[in-house]
Short mmCIF file of N, CA and C in Angstrom, two decimals:
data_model
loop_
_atom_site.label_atom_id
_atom_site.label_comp_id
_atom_site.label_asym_id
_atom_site.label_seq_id
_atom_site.Cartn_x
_atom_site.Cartn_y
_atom_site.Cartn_z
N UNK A 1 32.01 33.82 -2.19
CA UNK A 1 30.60 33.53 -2.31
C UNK A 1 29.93 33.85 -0.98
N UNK A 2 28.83 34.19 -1.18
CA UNK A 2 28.04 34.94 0.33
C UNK A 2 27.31 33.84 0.98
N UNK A 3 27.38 33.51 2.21
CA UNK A 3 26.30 32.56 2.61
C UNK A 3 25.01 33.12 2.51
N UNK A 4 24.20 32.14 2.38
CA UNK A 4 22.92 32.31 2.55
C UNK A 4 22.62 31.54 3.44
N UNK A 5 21.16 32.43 4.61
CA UNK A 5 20.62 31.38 5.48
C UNK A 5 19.57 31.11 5.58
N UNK A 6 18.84 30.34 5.67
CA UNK A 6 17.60 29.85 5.23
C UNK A 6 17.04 30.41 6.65
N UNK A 7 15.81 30.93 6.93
CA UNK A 7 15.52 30.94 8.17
C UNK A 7 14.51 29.34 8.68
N UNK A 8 14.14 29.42 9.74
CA UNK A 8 13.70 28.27 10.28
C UNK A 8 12.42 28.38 10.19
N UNK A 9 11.44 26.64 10.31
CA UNK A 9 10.27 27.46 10.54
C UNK A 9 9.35 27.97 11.21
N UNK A 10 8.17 28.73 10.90
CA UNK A 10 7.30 29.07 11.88
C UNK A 10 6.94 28.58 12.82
N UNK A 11 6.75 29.20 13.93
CA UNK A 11 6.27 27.75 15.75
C UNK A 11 5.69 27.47 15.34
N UNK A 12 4.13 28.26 14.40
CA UNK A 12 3.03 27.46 14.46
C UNK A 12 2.74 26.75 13.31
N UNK A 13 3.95 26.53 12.26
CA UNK A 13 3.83 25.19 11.51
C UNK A 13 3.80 23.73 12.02
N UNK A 14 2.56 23.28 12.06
CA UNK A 14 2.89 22.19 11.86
C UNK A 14 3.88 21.11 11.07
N UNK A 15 4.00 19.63 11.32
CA UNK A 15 5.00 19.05 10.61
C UNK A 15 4.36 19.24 9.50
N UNK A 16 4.94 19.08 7.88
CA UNK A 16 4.43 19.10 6.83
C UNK A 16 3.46 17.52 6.55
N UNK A 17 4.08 16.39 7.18
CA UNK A 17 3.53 15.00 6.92
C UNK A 17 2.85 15.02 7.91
N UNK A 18 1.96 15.67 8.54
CA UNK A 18 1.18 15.46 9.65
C UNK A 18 -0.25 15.84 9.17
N UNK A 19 -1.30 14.56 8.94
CA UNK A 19 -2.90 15.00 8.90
C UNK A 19 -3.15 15.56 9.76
N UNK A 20 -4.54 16.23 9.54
CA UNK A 20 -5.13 16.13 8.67
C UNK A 20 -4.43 17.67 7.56
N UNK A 21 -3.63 16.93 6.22
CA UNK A 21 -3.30 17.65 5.45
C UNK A 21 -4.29 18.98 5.00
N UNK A 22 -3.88 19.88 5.00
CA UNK A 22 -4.15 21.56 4.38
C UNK A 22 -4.65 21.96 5.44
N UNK A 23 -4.58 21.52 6.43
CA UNK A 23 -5.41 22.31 7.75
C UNK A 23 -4.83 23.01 8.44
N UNK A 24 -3.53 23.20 8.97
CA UNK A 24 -2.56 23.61 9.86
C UNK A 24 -1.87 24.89 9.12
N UNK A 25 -1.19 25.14 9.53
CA UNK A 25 -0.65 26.50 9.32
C UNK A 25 0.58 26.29 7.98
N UNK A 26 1.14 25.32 8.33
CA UNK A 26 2.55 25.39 7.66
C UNK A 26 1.82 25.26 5.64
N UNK A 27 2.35 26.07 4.90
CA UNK A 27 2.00 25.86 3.48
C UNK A 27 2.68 24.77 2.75
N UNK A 28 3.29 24.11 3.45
CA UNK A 28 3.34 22.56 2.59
C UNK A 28 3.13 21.66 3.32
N UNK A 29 2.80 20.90 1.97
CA UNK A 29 2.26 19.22 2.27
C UNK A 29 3.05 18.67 1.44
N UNK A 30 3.80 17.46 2.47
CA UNK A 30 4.86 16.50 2.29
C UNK A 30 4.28 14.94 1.41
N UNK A 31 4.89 14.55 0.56
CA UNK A 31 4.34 13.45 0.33
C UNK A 31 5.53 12.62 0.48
N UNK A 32 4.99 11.34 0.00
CA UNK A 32 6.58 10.45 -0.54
C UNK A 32 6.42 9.65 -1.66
N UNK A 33 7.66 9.11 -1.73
CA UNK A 33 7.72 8.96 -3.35
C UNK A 33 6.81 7.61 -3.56
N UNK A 34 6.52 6.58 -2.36
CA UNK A 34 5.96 5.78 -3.01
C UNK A 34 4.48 6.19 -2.62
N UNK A 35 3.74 7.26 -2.00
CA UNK A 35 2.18 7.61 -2.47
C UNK A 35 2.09 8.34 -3.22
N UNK A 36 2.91 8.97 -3.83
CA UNK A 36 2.85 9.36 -5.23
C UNK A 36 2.96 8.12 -6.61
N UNK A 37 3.36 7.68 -6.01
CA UNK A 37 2.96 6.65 -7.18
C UNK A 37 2.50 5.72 -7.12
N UNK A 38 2.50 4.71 -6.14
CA UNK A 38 1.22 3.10 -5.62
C UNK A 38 -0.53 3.64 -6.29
N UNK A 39 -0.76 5.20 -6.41
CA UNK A 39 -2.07 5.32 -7.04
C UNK A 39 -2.08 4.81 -8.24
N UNK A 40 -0.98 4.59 -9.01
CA UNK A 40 -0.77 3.95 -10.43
C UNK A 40 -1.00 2.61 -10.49
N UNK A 41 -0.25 1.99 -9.41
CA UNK A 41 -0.18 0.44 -9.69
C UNK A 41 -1.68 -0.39 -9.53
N UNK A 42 -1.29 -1.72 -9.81
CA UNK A 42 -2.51 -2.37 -9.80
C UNK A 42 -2.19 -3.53 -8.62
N UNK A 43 -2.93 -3.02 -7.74
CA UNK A 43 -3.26 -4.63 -6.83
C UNK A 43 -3.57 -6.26 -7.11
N UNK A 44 -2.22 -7.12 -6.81
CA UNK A 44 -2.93 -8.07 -8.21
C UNK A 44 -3.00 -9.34 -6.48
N UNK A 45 -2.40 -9.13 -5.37
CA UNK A 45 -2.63 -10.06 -4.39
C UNK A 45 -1.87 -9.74 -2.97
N UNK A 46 -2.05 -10.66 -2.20
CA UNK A 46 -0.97 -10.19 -0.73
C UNK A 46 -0.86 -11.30 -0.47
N UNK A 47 0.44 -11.44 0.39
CA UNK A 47 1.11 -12.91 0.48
C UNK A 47 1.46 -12.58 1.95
N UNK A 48 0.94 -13.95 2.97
CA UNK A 48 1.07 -13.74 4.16
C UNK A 48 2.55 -14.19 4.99
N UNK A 49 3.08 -13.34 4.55
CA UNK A 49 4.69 -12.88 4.68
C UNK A 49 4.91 -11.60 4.15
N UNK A 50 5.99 -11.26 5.17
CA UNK A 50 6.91 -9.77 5.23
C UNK A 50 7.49 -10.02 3.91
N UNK A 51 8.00 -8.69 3.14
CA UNK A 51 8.62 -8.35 2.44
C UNK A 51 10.08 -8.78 2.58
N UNK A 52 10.76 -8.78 3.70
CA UNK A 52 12.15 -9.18 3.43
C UNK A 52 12.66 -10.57 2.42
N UNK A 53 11.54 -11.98 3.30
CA UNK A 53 11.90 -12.96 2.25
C UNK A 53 12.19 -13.41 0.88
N UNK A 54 10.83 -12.35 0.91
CA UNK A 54 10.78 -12.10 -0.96
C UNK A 54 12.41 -11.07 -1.38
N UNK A 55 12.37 -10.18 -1.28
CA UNK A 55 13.77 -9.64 -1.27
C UNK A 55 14.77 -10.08 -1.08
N UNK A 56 15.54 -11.37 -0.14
CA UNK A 56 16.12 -12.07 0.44
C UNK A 56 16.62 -13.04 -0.95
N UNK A 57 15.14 -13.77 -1.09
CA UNK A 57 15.15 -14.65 -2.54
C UNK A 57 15.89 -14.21 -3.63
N UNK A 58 15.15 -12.90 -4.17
CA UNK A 58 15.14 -12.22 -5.41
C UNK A 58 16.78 -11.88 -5.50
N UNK A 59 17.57 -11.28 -4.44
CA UNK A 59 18.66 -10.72 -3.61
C UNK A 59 18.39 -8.89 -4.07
N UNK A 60 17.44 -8.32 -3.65
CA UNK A 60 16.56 -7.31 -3.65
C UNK A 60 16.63 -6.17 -2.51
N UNK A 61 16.63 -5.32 -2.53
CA UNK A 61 16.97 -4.11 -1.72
C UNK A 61 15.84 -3.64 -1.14
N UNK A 62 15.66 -3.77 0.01
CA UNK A 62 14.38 -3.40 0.55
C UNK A 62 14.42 -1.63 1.22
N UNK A 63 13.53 -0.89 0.81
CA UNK A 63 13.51 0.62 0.98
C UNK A 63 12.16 0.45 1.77
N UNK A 64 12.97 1.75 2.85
CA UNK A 64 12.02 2.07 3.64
C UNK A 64 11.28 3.62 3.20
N UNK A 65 10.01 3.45 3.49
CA UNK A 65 9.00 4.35 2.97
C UNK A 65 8.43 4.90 3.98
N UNK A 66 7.18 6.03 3.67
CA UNK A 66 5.96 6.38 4.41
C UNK A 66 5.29 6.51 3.26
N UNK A 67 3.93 6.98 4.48
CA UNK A 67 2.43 7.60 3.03
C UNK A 67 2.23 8.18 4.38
N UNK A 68 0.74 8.09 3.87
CA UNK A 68 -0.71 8.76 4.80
C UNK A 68 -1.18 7.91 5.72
N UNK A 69 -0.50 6.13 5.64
CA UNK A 69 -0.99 5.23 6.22
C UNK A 69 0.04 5.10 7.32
N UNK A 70 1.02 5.20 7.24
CA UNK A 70 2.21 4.51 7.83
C UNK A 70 3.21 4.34 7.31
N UNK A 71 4.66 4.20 7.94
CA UNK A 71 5.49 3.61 7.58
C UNK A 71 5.70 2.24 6.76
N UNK A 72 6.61 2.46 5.73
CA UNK A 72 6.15 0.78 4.82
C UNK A 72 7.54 0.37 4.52
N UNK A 73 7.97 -1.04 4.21
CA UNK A 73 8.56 -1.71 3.40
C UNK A 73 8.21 -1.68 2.15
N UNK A 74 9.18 -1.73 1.08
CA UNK A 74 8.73 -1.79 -0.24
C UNK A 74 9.99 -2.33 -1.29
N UNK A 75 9.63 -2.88 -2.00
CA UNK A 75 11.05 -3.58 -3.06
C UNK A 75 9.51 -3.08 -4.61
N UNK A 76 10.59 -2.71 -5.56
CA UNK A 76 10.03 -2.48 -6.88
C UNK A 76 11.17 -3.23 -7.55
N UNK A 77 10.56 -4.22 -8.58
CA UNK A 77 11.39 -4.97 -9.47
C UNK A 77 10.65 -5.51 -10.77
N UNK A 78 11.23 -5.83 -11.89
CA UNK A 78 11.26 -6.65 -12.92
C UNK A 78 11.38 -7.96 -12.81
N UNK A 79 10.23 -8.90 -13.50
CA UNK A 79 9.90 -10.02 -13.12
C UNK A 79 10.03 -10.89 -14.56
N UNK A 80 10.40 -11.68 -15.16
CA UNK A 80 9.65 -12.31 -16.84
C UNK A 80 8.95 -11.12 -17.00
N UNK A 81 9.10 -10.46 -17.41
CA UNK A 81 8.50 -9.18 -18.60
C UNK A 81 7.13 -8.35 -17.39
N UNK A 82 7.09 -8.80 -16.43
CA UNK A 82 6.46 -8.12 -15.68
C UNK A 82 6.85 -7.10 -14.66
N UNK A 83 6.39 -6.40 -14.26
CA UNK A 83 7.31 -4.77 -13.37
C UNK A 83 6.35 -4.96 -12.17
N UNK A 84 6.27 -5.09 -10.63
CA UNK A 84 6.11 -5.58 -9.23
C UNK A 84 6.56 -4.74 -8.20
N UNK A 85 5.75 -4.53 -7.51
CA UNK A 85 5.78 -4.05 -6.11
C UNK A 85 5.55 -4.93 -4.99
N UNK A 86 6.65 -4.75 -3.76
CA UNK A 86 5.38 -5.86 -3.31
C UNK A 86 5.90 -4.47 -1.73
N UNK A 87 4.78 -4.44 -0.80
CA UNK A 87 4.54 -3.63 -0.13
C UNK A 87 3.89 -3.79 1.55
N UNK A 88 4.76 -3.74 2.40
CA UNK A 88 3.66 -3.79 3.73
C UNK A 88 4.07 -2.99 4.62
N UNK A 89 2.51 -1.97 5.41
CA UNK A 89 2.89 -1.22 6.41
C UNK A 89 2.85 -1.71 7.63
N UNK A 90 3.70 -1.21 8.48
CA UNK A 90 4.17 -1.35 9.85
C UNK A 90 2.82 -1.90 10.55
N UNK A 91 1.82 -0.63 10.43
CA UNK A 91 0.54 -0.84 11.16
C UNK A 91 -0.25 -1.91 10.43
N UNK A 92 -0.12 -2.35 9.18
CA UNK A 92 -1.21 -3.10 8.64
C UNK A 92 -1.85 -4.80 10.03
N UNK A 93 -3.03 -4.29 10.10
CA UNK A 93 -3.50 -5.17 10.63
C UNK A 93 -3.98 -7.08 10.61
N UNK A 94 -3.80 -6.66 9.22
CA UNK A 94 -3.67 -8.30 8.50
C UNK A 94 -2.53 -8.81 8.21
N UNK A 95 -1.50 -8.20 8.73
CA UNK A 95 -0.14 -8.92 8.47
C UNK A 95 0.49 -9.56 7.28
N UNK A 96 0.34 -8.87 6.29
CA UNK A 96 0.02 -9.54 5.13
C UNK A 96 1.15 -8.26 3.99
N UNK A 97 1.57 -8.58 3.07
CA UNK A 97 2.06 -7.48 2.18
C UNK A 97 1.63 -8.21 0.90
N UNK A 98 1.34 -6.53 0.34
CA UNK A 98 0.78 -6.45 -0.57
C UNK A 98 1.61 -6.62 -2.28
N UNK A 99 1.03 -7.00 -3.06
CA UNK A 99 1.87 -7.46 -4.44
C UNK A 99 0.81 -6.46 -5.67
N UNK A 100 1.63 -5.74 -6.00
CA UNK A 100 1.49 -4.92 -6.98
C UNK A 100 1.95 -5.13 -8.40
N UNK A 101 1.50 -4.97 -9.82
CA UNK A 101 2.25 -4.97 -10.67
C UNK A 101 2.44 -3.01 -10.79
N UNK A 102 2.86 -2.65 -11.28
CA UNK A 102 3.90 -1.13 -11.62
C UNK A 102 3.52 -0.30 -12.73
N UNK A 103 2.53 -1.30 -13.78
CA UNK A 103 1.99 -1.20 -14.92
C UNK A 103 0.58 -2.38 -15.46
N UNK A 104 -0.69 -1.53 -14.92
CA UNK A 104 -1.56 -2.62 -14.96
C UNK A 104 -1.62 -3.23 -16.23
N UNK A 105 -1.93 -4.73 -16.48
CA UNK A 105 -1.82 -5.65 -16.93
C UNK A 105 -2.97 -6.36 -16.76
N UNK A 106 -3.26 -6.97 -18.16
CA UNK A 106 -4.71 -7.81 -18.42
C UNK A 106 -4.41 -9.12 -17.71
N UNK A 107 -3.13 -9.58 -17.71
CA UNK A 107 -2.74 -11.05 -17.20
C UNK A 107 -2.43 -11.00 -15.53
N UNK A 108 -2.90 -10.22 -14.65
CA UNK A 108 -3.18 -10.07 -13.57
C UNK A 108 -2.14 -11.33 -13.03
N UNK A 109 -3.16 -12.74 -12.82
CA UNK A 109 -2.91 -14.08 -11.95
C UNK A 109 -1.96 -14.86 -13.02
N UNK A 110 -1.90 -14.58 -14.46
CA UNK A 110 -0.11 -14.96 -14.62
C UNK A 110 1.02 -14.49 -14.06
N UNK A 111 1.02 -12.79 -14.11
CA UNK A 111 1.85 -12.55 -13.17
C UNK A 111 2.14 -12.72 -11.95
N UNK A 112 1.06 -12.96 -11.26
CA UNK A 112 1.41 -13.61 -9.64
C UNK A 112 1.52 -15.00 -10.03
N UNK A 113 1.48 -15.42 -10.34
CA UNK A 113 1.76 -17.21 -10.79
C UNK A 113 3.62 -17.34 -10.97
N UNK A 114 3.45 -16.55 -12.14
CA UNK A 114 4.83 -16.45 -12.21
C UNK A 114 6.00 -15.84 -10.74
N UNK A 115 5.11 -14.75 -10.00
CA UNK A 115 5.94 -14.77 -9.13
C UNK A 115 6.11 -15.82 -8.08
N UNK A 116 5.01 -16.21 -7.83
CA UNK A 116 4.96 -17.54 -6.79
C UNK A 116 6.27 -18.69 -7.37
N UNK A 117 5.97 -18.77 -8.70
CA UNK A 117 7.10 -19.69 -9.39
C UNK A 117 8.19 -19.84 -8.43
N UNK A 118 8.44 -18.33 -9.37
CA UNK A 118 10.32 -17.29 -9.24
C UNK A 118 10.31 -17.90 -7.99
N UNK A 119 9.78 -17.39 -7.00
CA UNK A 119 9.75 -17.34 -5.35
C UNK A 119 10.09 -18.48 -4.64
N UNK A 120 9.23 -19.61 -5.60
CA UNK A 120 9.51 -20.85 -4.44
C UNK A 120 8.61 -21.50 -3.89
N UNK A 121 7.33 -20.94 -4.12
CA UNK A 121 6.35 -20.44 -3.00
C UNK A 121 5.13 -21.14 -3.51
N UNK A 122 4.07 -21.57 -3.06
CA UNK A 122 2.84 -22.12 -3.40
C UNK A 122 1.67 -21.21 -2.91
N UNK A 123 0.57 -21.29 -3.35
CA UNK A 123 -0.40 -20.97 -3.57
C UNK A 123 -0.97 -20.65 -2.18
N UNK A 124 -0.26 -21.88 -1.17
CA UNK A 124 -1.00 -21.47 0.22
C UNK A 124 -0.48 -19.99 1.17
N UNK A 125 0.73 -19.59 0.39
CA UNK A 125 1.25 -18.18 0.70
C UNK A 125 0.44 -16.89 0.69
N UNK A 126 -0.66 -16.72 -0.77
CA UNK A 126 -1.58 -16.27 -1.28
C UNK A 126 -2.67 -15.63 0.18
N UNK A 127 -2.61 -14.95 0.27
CA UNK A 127 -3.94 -14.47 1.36
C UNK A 127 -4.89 -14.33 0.55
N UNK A 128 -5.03 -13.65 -0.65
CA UNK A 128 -6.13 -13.51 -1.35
C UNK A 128 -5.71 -12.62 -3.02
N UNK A 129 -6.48 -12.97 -3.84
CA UNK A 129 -5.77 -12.51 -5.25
C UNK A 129 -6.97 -11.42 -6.06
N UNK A 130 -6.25 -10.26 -6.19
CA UNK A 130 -7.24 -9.39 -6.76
C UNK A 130 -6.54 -8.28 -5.86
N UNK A 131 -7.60 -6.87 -6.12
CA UNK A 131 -7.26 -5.99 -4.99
C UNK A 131 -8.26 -6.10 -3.73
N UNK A 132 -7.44 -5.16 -2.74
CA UNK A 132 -7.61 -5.60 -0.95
C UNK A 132 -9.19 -5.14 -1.47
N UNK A 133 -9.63 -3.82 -2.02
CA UNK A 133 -11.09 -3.85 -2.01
C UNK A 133 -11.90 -4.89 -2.51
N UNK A 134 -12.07 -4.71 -3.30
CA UNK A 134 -12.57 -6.40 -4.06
C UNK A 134 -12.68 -7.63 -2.91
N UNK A 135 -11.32 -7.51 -2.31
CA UNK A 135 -11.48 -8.69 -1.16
C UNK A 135 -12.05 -8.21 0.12
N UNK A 136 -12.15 -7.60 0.30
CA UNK A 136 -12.74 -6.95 1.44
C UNK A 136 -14.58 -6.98 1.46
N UNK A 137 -14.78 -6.37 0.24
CA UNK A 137 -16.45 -6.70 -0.06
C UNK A 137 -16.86 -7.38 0.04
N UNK A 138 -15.77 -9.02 -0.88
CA UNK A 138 -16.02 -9.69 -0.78
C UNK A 138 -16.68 -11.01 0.61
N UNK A 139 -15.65 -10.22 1.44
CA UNK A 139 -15.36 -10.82 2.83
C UNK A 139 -16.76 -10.17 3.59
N UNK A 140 -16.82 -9.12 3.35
CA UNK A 140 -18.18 -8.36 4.25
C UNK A 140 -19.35 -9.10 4.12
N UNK A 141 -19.52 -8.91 2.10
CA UNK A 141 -20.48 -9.92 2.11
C UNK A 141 -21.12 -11.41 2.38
N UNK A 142 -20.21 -11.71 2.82
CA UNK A 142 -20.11 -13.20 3.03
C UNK A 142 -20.63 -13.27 4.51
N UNK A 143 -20.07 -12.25 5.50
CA UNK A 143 -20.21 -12.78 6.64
C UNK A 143 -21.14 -11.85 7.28
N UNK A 144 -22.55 -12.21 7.42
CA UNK A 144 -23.79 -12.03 7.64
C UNK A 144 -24.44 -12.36 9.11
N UNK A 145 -23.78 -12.88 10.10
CA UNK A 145 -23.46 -13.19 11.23
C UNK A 145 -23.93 -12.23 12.61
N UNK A 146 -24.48 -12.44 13.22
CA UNK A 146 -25.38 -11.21 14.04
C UNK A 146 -23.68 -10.81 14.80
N UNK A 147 -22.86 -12.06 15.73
CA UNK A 147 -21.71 -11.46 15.83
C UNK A 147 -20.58 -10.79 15.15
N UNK A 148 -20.74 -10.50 13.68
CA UNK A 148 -20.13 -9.78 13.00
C UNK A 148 -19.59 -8.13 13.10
N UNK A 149 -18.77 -7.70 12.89
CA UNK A 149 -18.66 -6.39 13.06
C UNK A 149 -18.63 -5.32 11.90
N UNK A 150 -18.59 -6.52 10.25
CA UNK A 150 -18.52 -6.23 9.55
C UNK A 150 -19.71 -5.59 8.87
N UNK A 151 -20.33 -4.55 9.32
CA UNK A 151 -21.93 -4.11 8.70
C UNK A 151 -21.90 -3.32 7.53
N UNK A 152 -22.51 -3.48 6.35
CA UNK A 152 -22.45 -2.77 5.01
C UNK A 152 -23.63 -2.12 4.52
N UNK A 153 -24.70 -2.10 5.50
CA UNK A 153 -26.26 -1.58 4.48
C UNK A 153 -25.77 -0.53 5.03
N UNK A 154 -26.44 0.49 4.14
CA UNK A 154 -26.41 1.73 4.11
C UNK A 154 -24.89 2.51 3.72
N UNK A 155 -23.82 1.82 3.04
CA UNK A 155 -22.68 2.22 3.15
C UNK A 155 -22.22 2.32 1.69
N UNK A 156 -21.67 3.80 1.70
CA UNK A 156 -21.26 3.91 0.63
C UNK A 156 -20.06 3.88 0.54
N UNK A 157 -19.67 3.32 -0.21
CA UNK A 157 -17.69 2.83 -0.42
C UNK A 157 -17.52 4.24 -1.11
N UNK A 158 -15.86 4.52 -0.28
CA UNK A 158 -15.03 5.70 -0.52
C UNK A 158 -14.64 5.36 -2.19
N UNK A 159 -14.44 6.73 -2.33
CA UNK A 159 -13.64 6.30 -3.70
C UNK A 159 -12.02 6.96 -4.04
N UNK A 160 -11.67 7.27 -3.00
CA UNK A 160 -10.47 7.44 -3.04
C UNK A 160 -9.85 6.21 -2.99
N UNK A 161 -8.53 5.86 -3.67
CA UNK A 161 -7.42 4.66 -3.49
C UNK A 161 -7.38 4.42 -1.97
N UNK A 162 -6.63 5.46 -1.44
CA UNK A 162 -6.30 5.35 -0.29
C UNK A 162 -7.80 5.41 0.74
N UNK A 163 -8.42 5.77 0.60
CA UNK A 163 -9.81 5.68 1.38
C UNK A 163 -10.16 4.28 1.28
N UNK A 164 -10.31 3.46 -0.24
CA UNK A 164 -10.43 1.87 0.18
C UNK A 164 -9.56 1.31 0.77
N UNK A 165 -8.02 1.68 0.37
CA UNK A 165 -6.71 0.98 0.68
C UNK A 165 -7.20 0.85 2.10
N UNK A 166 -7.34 1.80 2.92
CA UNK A 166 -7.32 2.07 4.63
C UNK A 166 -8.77 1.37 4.89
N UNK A 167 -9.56 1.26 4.71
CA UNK A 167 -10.64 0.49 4.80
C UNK A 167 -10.55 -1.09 4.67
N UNK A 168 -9.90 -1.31 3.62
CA UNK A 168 -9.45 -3.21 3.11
C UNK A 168 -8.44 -3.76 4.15
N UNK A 169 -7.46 -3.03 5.05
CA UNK A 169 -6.78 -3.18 5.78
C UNK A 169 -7.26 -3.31 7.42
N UNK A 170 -8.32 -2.46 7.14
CA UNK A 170 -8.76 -2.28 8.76
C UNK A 170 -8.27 -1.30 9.35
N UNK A 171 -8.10 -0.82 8.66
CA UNK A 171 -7.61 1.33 9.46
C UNK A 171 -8.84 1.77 9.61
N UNK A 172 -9.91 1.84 8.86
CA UNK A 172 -11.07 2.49 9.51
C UNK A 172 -11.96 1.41 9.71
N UNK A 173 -12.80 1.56 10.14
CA UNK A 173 -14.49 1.10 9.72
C UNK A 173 -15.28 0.97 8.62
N UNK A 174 -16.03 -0.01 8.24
CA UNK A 174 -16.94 0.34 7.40
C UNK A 174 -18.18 1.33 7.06
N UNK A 175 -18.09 1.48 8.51
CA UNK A 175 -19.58 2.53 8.76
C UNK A 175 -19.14 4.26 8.69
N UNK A 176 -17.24 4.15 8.95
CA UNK A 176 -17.13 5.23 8.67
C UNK A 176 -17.43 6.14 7.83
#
């Protein structure tokens, strides 16, 4: 059988996972497997604790990830008839990981109920229930405060996933 050799690549490729994506020379763009798919899931809360515990509990395999945001922790599992993500990046600024169901669902806060159950865990774990946007608006609007940094007139919310995702977290600005 003949070897084959792949040649190497171009100097002036950039890395393939390096923004700002399609700009650089190299003709691919790298994704990973979990931002290819977290655009599916549904944000149902974030619990102010790391991912390991929860994994620890469950006795759950924790995989390491990237996206566009950062490096992440992530466990995907089956719950009482419910399917769960729960998710936090390295950089996230609220310290907080995120709880996903895998397959959105009308029963949203049964399923986090039920996981709190499973878990052990009470309600005061909860940072906030819904998705990070939703809570984030929520939070803007509320705080009306001349020392605030949180300013919203004139602002039109992204509509990309990941454009709110990075916004609800505190990766960008609002005014961005």
């Amino acid at each position: 059988m003949t070897e084959i050799e792949v040649p190497g690549p171009e100097p002036d490729w950039q890395p393939a996972t390096q923004p700002p994506y399609y700009t650089g020379k190299n003709p691919a763009y790298q994704y990973s497997v979990w931002e290819h798919s977290a655009p599916l899931f549904q944000m149902i809360g974030a619990l102010a604790l790391p991912v390991q515990p929860v994994a620890q509990r469950l006795r759950l395999r924790v995989e390491r990830s990237w996206d566009g945001l950062d490096e992440l922790d992530v466990v995907l599992f089956q719950l009482e008839g419910f399917s769960f993500a729960i998710s936090k990046h390295d950089g996230n600024p609220l310290g907080v990981s995120y709880v996903w169901l895998t397959q959105p669902h009308q029963q949203a806060d049964k399923a986090l109920n039920t996981f709190l159950e499973v878990l052990g865990i009470g309600e005061d774990a909860v940072t906030f229930r819904g998705n990070a946007h939703d809570y984030r608006a929520e939070r803007i609007a509320t705080s009306q405060d001349a020392d605030s940094s949180d300013e919203v007139s004139g602002v039109t919310l992204p509509t990309s996933l990941w454009a709110r995702f990075r916004r609800a977290i505190g990766m960008t600005s609002a005014t961005q």
